[in-house]
PDB file of C-alpha atoms and ligand atoms in Angstrom:
ATOM      1  CA  UNK A   1     -10.899 -12.762 -50.664  1.00 47.00           C
ATOM      2  CA  UNK A   2      -9.917 -15.429 -48.182  1.00 49.00           C
ATOM      3  CA  UNK A   3      -6.328 -14.286 -48.503  1.00 51.00           C
ATOM      4  CA  UNK A   4      -7.301 -10.650 -47.840  1.00 46.00           C
ATOM      5  CA  UNK A   5      -9.290 -11.640 -44.742  1.00 44.00           C
ATOM      6  CA  UNK A   6      -6.289 -13.591 -43.514  1.00 43.00           C
ATOM      7  CA  UNK A   7      -3.978 -10.618 -44.101  1.00 42.00           C
ATOM      8  CA  UNK A   8      -6.414  -8.245 -42.393  1.00 43.00           C
ATOM      9  CA  UNK A   9      -6.708 -10.572 -39.410  1.00 41.00           C
ATOM     10  CA  UNK A  10      -2.959 -10.902 -39.234  1.00 41.00           C
ATOM     11  CA  UNK A  11      -2.504  -7.124 -39.346  1.00 41.00           C
ATOM     12  CA  UNK A  12      -5.177  -6.716 -36.672  1.00 40.00           C
ATOM     13  CA  UNK A  13      -3.498  -9.390 -34.572  1.00 38.00           C
ATOM     14  CA  UNK A  14      -0.171  -7.614 -34.889  1.00 38.00           C
ATOM     15  CA  UNK A  15      -1.736  -4.317 -33.839  1.00 39.00           C
ATOM     16  CA  UNK A  16      -3.287  -5.922 -30.783  1.00 37.00           C
ATOM     17  CA  UNK A  17      -0.096  -7.627 -29.751  1.00 37.00           C
ATOM     18  CA  UNK A  18       1.890  -4.417 -30.341  1.00 37.00           C
ATOM     19  CA  UNK A  19      -0.516  -2.541 -28.114  1.00 39.00           C
ATOM     20  CA  UNK A  20      -0.161  -5.200 -25.421  1.00 40.00           C
ATOM     21  CA  UNK A  21       3.567  -4.961 -25.671  1.00 36.00           C
ATOM     22  CA  UNK A  22       3.561  -1.159 -25.382  1.00 37.00           C
ATOM     23  CA  UNK A  23       1.432  -1.424 -22.256  1.00 42.00           C
ATOM     24  CA  UNK A  24       3.879  -3.810 -20.662  1.00 41.00           C
ATOM     25  CA  UNK A  25       6.841  -1.683 -21.662  1.00 42.00           C
ATOM     26  CA  UNK A  26       5.285   1.475 -20.203  1.00 53.00           C
ATOM     27  CA  UNK A  27       4.207  -0.382 -17.129  1.00 55.00           C
ATOM     28  CA  UNK A  28       6.917  -1.596 -14.829  1.00 60.00           C
ATOM     29  CA  UNK A  29       5.859  -4.940 -13.442  1.00 64.00           C
ATOM     30  CA  UNK A  30       4.321  -6.107 -11.185  1.00 71.00           C
ATOM     31  CA  UNK A  31       0.960  -4.452 -11.678  1.00 87.00           C
ATOM     32  CA  UNK A  32      -1.608  -4.053  -8.922  1.00 93.00           C
ATOM     33  CA  UNK A  33      -4.755  -2.243  -7.909  1.00 95.00           C
ATOM     34  CA  UNK A  34      -4.863  -0.493  -4.529  1.00 97.00           C
ATOM     35  CA  UNK A  35      -8.069  -0.591  -2.480  1.00 97.00           C
ATOM     36  CA  UNK A  36      -8.311   2.115   0.189  1.00 98.00           C
ATOM     37  CA  UNK A  37     -10.687   0.955   2.929  1.00 98.00           C
ATOM     38  CA  UNK A  38     -11.578   3.751   5.382  1.00 98.00           C
ATOM     39  CA  UNK A  39     -13.017   2.767   8.771  1.00 98.00           C
ATOM     40  CA  UNK A  40     -14.443   6.121   9.889  1.00 98.00           C
ATOM     41  CA  UNK A  41     -15.436   9.525   8.493  1.00 98.00           C
ATOM     42  CA  UNK A  42     -12.157  11.275   9.340  1.00 98.00           C
ATOM     43  CA  UNK A  43     -10.129   8.450   7.795  1.00 98.00           C
ATOM     44  CA  UNK A  44     -12.436   8.604   4.772  1.00 98.00           C
ATOM     45  CA  UNK A  45     -11.550  12.256   4.220  1.00 98.00           C
ATOM     46  CA  UNK A  46      -7.813  11.575   4.492  1.00 98.00           C
ATOM     47  CA  UNK A  47      -8.053   8.513   2.261  1.00 98.00           C
ATOM     48  CA  UNK A  48      -9.950  10.498  -0.355  1.00 98.00           C
ATOM     49  CA  UNK A  49      -7.223  13.175  -0.431  1.00 98.00           C
ATOM     50  CA  UNK A  50      -4.445  10.580  -0.769  1.00 98.00           C
ATOM     51  CA  UNK A  51      -6.323   8.585  -3.408  1.00 97.00           C
ATOM     52  CA  UNK A  52      -5.891  11.462  -5.884  1.00 97.00           C
ATOM     53  CA  UNK A  53      -2.098  11.261  -5.953  1.00 96.00           C
ATOM     54  CA  UNK A  54      -1.086   7.852  -4.546  1.00 96.00           C
ATOM     55  CA  UNK A  55      -0.728   6.147  -7.939  1.00 94.00           C
ATOM     56  CA  UNK A  56       1.642   8.837  -9.282  1.00 93.00           C
ATOM     57  CA  UNK A  57       3.590   8.962  -6.057  1.00 93.00           C
ATOM     58  CA  UNK A  58       4.173   5.224  -5.862  1.00 92.00           C
ATOM     59  CA  UNK A  59       5.058   5.051  -9.563  1.00 89.00           C
ATOM     60  CA  UNK A  60       7.530   7.936  -9.141  1.00 87.00           C
ATOM     61  CA  UNK A  61       9.522   5.592  -6.893  1.00 83.00           C
ATOM     62  CA  UNK A  62      10.533   4.006 -10.240  1.00 72.00           C
ATOM     63  CA  UNK A  63       9.648   0.503  -9.271  1.00 70.00           C
ATOM     64  CA  UNK A  64       6.133  -0.670  -9.989  1.00 82.00           C
ATOM     65  CA  UNK A  65       3.009   0.169 -11.889  1.00 89.00           C
ATOM     66  CA  UNK A  66      -0.276   0.814 -10.104  1.00 93.00           C
ATOM     67  CA  UNK A  67      -3.257   0.123 -12.299  1.00 91.00           C
ATOM     68  CA  UNK A  68      -5.781   1.974 -10.184  1.00 94.00           C
ATOM     69  CA  UNK A  69      -6.471   3.359  -6.693  1.00 97.00           C
ATOM     70  CA  UNK A  70     -10.048   2.701  -5.599  1.00 97.00           C
ATOM     71  CA  UNK A  71     -11.659   4.368  -2.615  1.00 97.00           C
ATOM     72  CA  UNK A  72     -14.087   1.933  -0.935  1.00 97.00           C
ATOM     73  CA  UNK A  73     -17.157   3.043   1.069  1.00 97.00           C
ATOM     74  CA  UNK A  74     -16.599   3.629   4.810  1.00 98.00           C
ATOM     75  CA  UNK A  75     -16.986   0.552   6.954  1.00 97.00           C
ATOM     76  CA  UNK A  76     -17.376   0.373  10.748  1.00 96.00           C
ATOM     77  CA  UNK A  77     -14.770  -1.667  12.638  1.00 97.00           C
ATOM     78  CA  UNK A  78     -16.459  -4.159  14.988  1.00 97.00           C
ATOM     79  CA  UNK A  79     -15.670  -3.833  18.725  1.00 97.00           C
ATOM     80  CA  UNK A  80     -14.358  -7.395  18.708  1.00 98.00           C
ATOM     81  CA  UNK A  81     -11.201  -6.017  17.063  1.00 98.00           C
ATOM     82  CA  UNK A  82     -10.348  -3.880  20.122  1.00 98.00           C
ATOM     83  CA  UNK A  83      -7.622  -4.713  22.640  1.00 97.00           C
ATOM     84  CA  UNK A  84      -8.414  -6.109  26.101  1.00 96.00           C
ATOM     85  CA  UNK A  85      -8.707  -2.636  27.672  1.00 96.00           C
ATOM     86  CA  UNK A  86     -11.009  -1.610  24.774  1.00 97.00           C
ATOM     87  CA  UNK A  87      -8.852   1.474  24.211  1.00 97.00           C
ATOM     88  CA  UNK A  88      -7.489   0.767  20.735  1.00 97.00           C
ATOM     89  CA  UNK A  89      -7.754  -1.634  17.864  1.00 98.00           C
ATOM     90  CA  UNK A  90      -5.336  -4.530  17.466  1.00 98.00           C
ATOM     91  CA  UNK A  91      -3.644  -4.095  14.070  1.00 98.00           C
ATOM     92  CA  UNK A  92      -3.456  -7.832  13.365  1.00 98.00           C
ATOM     93  CA  UNK A  93      -7.173  -8.218  14.121  1.00 98.00           C
ATOM     94  CA  UNK A  94      -7.898  -5.518  11.520  1.00 98.00           C
ATOM     95  CA  UNK A  95      -5.623  -7.343   9.035  1.00 98.00           C
ATOM     96  CA  UNK A  96      -7.485 -10.621   9.657  1.00 97.00           C
ATOM     97  CA  UNK A  97     -10.802  -8.774   9.275  1.00 97.00           C
ATOM     98  CA  UNK A  98      -9.614  -7.348   5.924  1.00 96.00           C
ATOM     99  CA  UNK A  99      -8.413 -10.755   4.777  1.00 93.00           C
ATOM    100  CA  UNK A 100     -12.005 -12.029   4.826  1.00 91.00           C
ATOM    101  CA  UNK A 101     -12.909  -9.501   2.116  1.00 81.00           C
ATOM    102  CA  UNK A 102      -9.766  -9.997   0.080  1.00 82.00           C
ATOM    103  CA  UNK A 103     -10.745 -11.985  -2.963  1.00 82.00           C
ATOM    104  CA  UNK A 104      -8.539 -10.869  -5.844  1.00 89.00           C
ATOM    105  CA  UNK A 105      -4.831 -11.323  -6.244  1.00 89.00           C
ATOM    106  CA  UNK A 106      -2.847  -8.199  -7.045  1.00 92.00           C
ATOM    107  CA  UNK A 107      -5.467  -6.150  -5.213  1.00 95.00           C
ATOM    108  CA  UNK A 108      -3.741  -4.587  -2.227  1.00 96.00           C
ATOM    109  CA  UNK A 109      -5.991  -3.516   0.652  1.00 97.00           C
ATOM    110  CA  UNK A 110      -4.850  -0.536   2.724  1.00 98.00           C
ATOM    111  CA  UNK A 111      -7.153  -0.110   5.721  1.00 98.00           C
ATOM    112  CA  UNK A 112      -7.270   3.472   7.055  1.00 98.00           C
ATOM    113  CA  UNK A 113      -8.447   4.467  10.515  1.00 98.00           C
ATOM    114  CA  UNK A 114      -8.166   7.610  12.630  1.00 98.00           C
ATOM    115  CA  UNK A 115      -8.360   5.481  15.808  1.00 98.00           C
ATOM    116  CA  UNK A 116      -5.256   4.303  17.617  1.00 98.00           C
ATOM    117  CA  UNK A 117      -3.979   0.838  16.667  1.00 98.00           C
ATOM    118  CA  UNK A 118      -1.564  -1.434  18.518  1.00 97.00           C
ATOM    119  CA  UNK A 119       0.473  -4.584  18.223  1.00 96.00           C
ATOM    120  CA  UNK A 120       2.832  -6.714  20.323  1.00 95.00           C
ATOM    121  CA  UNK A 121       6.352  -5.477  19.615  1.00 90.00           C
ATOM    122  CA  UNK A 122       9.534  -4.056  21.172  1.00 84.00           C
ATOM    123  CA  UNK A 123       8.877  -5.972  24.395  1.00 89.00           C
ATOM    124  CA  UNK A 124       5.405  -4.476  24.855  1.00 93.00           C
ATOM    125  CA  UNK A 125       2.196  -6.453  24.715  1.00 95.00           C
ATOM    126  CA  UNK A 126       0.113  -3.527  23.432  1.00 96.00           C
ATOM    127  CA  UNK A 127       2.304  -0.981  21.647  1.00 95.00           C
ATOM    128  CA  UNK A 128       0.725   1.937  19.737  1.00 95.00           C
ATOM    129  CA  UNK A 129       1.782   1.959  16.072  1.00 95.00           C
ATOM    130  CA  UNK A 130       1.106   3.873  12.849  1.00 97.00           C
ATOM    131  CA  UNK A 131       0.802   0.916  10.533  1.00 97.00           C
ATOM    132  CA  UNK A 132       1.237  -2.809  10.039  1.00 97.00           C
ATOM    133  CA  UNK A 133       1.354  -5.153   7.066  1.00 97.00           C
ATOM    134  CA  UNK A 134       1.302  -8.865   6.388  1.00 95.00           C
ATOM    135  CA  UNK A 135       4.487  -9.186   4.329  1.00 94.00           C
ATOM    136  CA  UNK A 136       3.700 -10.108   0.725  1.00 92.00           C
ATOM    137  CA  UNK A 137       0.045 -10.805   1.514  1.00 94.00           C
ATOM    138  CA  UNK A 138      -1.351  -7.655  -0.138  1.00 96.00           C
ATOM    139  CA  UNK A 139      -2.897  -6.611   3.167  1.00 97.00           C
ATOM    140  CA  UNK A 140      -1.955  -3.672   5.402  1.00 98.00           C
ATOM    141  CA  UNK A 141      -3.453  -1.063   7.708  1.00 98.00           C
ATOM    142  CA  UNK A 142      -2.504   2.491   8.661  1.00 98.00           C
ATOM    143  CA  UNK A 143      -3.653   4.807  11.438  1.00 98.00           C
ATOM    144  CA  UNK A 144      -3.522   8.606  11.343  1.00 98.00           C
ATOM    145  CA  UNK A 145      -3.769   8.782  15.165  1.00 97.00           C
ATOM    146  CA  UNK A 146       0.000   8.944  15.792  1.00 96.00           C
ATOM    147  CA  UNK A 147       0.840  10.692  12.543  1.00 96.00           C
ATOM    148  CA  UNK A 148       1.892  14.271  13.425  1.00 94.00           C
ATOM    149  CA  UNK A 149       1.705  15.738   9.921  1.00 95.00           C
ATOM    150  CA  UNK A 150      -1.271  14.298   8.074  1.00 95.00           C
ATOM    151  CA  UNK A 151       0.341  15.362   4.793  1.00 95.00           C
ATOM    152  CA  UNK A 152       2.758  12.457   5.334  1.00 96.00           C
ATOM    153  CA  UNK A 153      -0.032   9.891   5.148  1.00 98.00           C
ATOM    154  CA  UNK A 154       0.894   8.894   1.582  1.00 97.00           C
ATOM    155  CA  UNK A 155       4.411   8.053   2.805  1.00 97.00           C
ATOM    156  CA  UNK A 156       3.087   5.854   5.613  1.00 97.00           C
ATOM    157  CA  UNK A 157       0.755   4.157   3.125  1.00 98.00           C
ATOM    158  CA  UNK A 158       3.584   3.681   0.620  1.00 96.00           C
ATOM    159  CA  UNK A 159       5.774   2.146   3.358  1.00 97.00           C
ATOM    160  CA  UNK A 160       3.103  -0.398   4.322  1.00 97.00           C
ATOM    161  CA  UNK A 161       2.229  -0.983   0.670  1.00 96.00           C
ATOM    162  CA  UNK A 162       5.817  -1.990  -0.152  1.00 94.00           C
ATOM    163  CA  UNK A 163       5.796  -4.416   2.792  1.00 96.00           C
ATOM    164  CA  UNK A 164       2.438  -5.836   1.726  1.00 96.00           C
ATOM    165  CA  UNK A 165       2.865  -6.047  -2.030  1.00 93.00           C
ATOM    166  CA  UNK A 166       6.587  -6.281  -2.684  1.00 89.00           C
ATOM    167  CA  UNK A 167       7.456  -8.288   0.424  1.00 92.00           C
ATOM    168  CA  UNK A 168      10.012  -5.548   1.039  1.00 93.00           C
ATOM    169  CA  UNK A 169      11.703  -5.564   4.468  1.00 95.00           C
ATOM    170  CA  UNK A 170      12.891  -2.446   6.324  1.00 96.00           C
ATOM    171  CA  UNK A 171      15.713  -0.436   4.754  1.00 97.00           C
ATOM    172  CA  UNK A 172      18.965  -2.436   5.076  1.00 96.00           C
ATOM    173  CA  UNK A 173      20.934   0.855   4.992  1.00 96.00           C
ATOM    174  CA  UNK A 174      18.748   2.368   7.773  1.00 96.00           C
ATOM    175  CA  UNK A 175      18.741   5.472   5.551  1.00 96.00           C
ATOM    176  CA  UNK A 176      16.732   8.298   7.270  1.00 95.00           C
ATOM    177  CA  UNK A 177      15.676   9.650   3.856  1.00 96.00           C
ATOM    178  CA  UNK A 178      14.300   6.261   2.751  1.00 96.00           C
ATOM    179  CA  UNK A 179      10.575   5.579   3.055  1.00 96.00           C
ATOM    180  CA  UNK A 180      11.346   1.975   4.035  1.00 96.00           C
ATOM    181  CA  UNK A 181      13.486   2.909   7.069  1.00 96.00           C
ATOM    182  CA  UNK A 182      12.380   1.218  10.304  1.00 95.00           C
ATOM    183  CA  UNK A 183      10.584   3.835  12.426  1.00 89.00           C
ATOM    184  CA  UNK A 184      12.463   2.662  15.545  1.00 88.00           C
ATOM    185  CA  UNK A 185       9.291   3.558  17.487  1.00 82.00           C
ATOM    186  CA  UNK A 186       9.410   7.214  16.361  1.00 86.00           C
ATOM    187  CA  UNK A 187       9.308   7.569  12.579  1.00 88.00           C
ATOM    188  CA  UNK A 188      10.297  10.932  11.086  1.00 91.00           C
ATOM    189  CA  UNK A 189       8.309  11.043   7.854  1.00 95.00           C
ATOM    190  CA  UNK A 190       9.361  14.577   6.915  1.00 93.00           C
ATOM    191  CA  UNK A 191      12.911  13.403   6.157  1.00 93.00           C
ATOM    192  CA  UNK A 192      11.736  10.415   4.129  1.00 95.00           C
ATOM    193  CA  UNK A 193      11.244  11.344   0.512  1.00 92.00           C
ATOM    194  CA  UNK A 194      12.349   8.347  -1.596  1.00 93.00           C
ATOM    195  CA  UNK A 195      13.132   4.654  -1.646  1.00 93.00           C
ATOM    196  CA  UNK A 196      16.901   4.224  -1.568  1.00 93.00           C
ATOM    197  CA  UNK A 197      18.925   2.257  -4.111  1.00 91.00           C
ATOM    198  CA  UNK A 198      19.690  -0.464  -1.582  1.00 93.00           C
ATOM    199  CA  UNK A 199      15.991  -1.132  -1.066  1.00 92.00           C
ATOM    200  CA  UNK A 200      15.433  -1.149  -4.811  1.00 86.00           C
ATOM    201  CA  UNK A 201      18.304  -3.603  -5.238  1.00 83.00           C
ATOM    202  CA  UNK A 202      20.399  -1.281  -7.420  1.00 74.00           C
ATOM    203  CA  UNK A 203      23.258  -1.293  -4.913  1.00 73.00           C
ATOM    204  CA  UNK A 204      24.968  -4.504  -3.911  1.00 58.00           C
ATOM    205  CA  UNK A 205      23.907  -5.383  -0.381  1.00 48.00           C
TER     206      UNK A 205
HETATM  207 ZN1   ZN B 301      16.185   2.014   1.861  1.00 95.35          ZN
HETATM  208 ZN1   ZN B 302       7.633  -1.059   8.372  1.00 95.35          ZN
END
């Protein structure tokens, strides 16, 4: 009887480990969960739309596995995150604000706002932008304010996500069809449909 129990346990153990293995094989590493944090009603609507397809879209880039995309309840951004002129939110202040609520590793926060956001770049102290990420810190923010075609929001999110989670820099090939191309102040999302082989490391740099 003891022997049978041992065999049964062994078989069970094998089944469990096989299942684990299959999961890893199906799932390209690294694995993460995406948290969409909307900061107003309009952003909440956009975030909800994107949440339905973001996992499949990111995984179709043939790079990583997304465990889940969770839509968080709408939160109000405090006025202390505004710029000096109180006209738009400072992107880095939003990122620092998000960091306070960031407790789990491999949980990537994407803040979403319909308000204008800005940062210090390209020789300007307060330059309006569409998104910003802390490289490799699983923390990024996007704004729909300067996004002409709202259908491209998933591309903007994917761009910031790759900065934030994969520590991926801008496209070394400056490929206009690559989602990771630097916007050069005026990103054309319509042309961007994929992540190029250079960004994925398939081509020698
Ligand atoms: Zn690229
Ligand atoms: Zn970028």
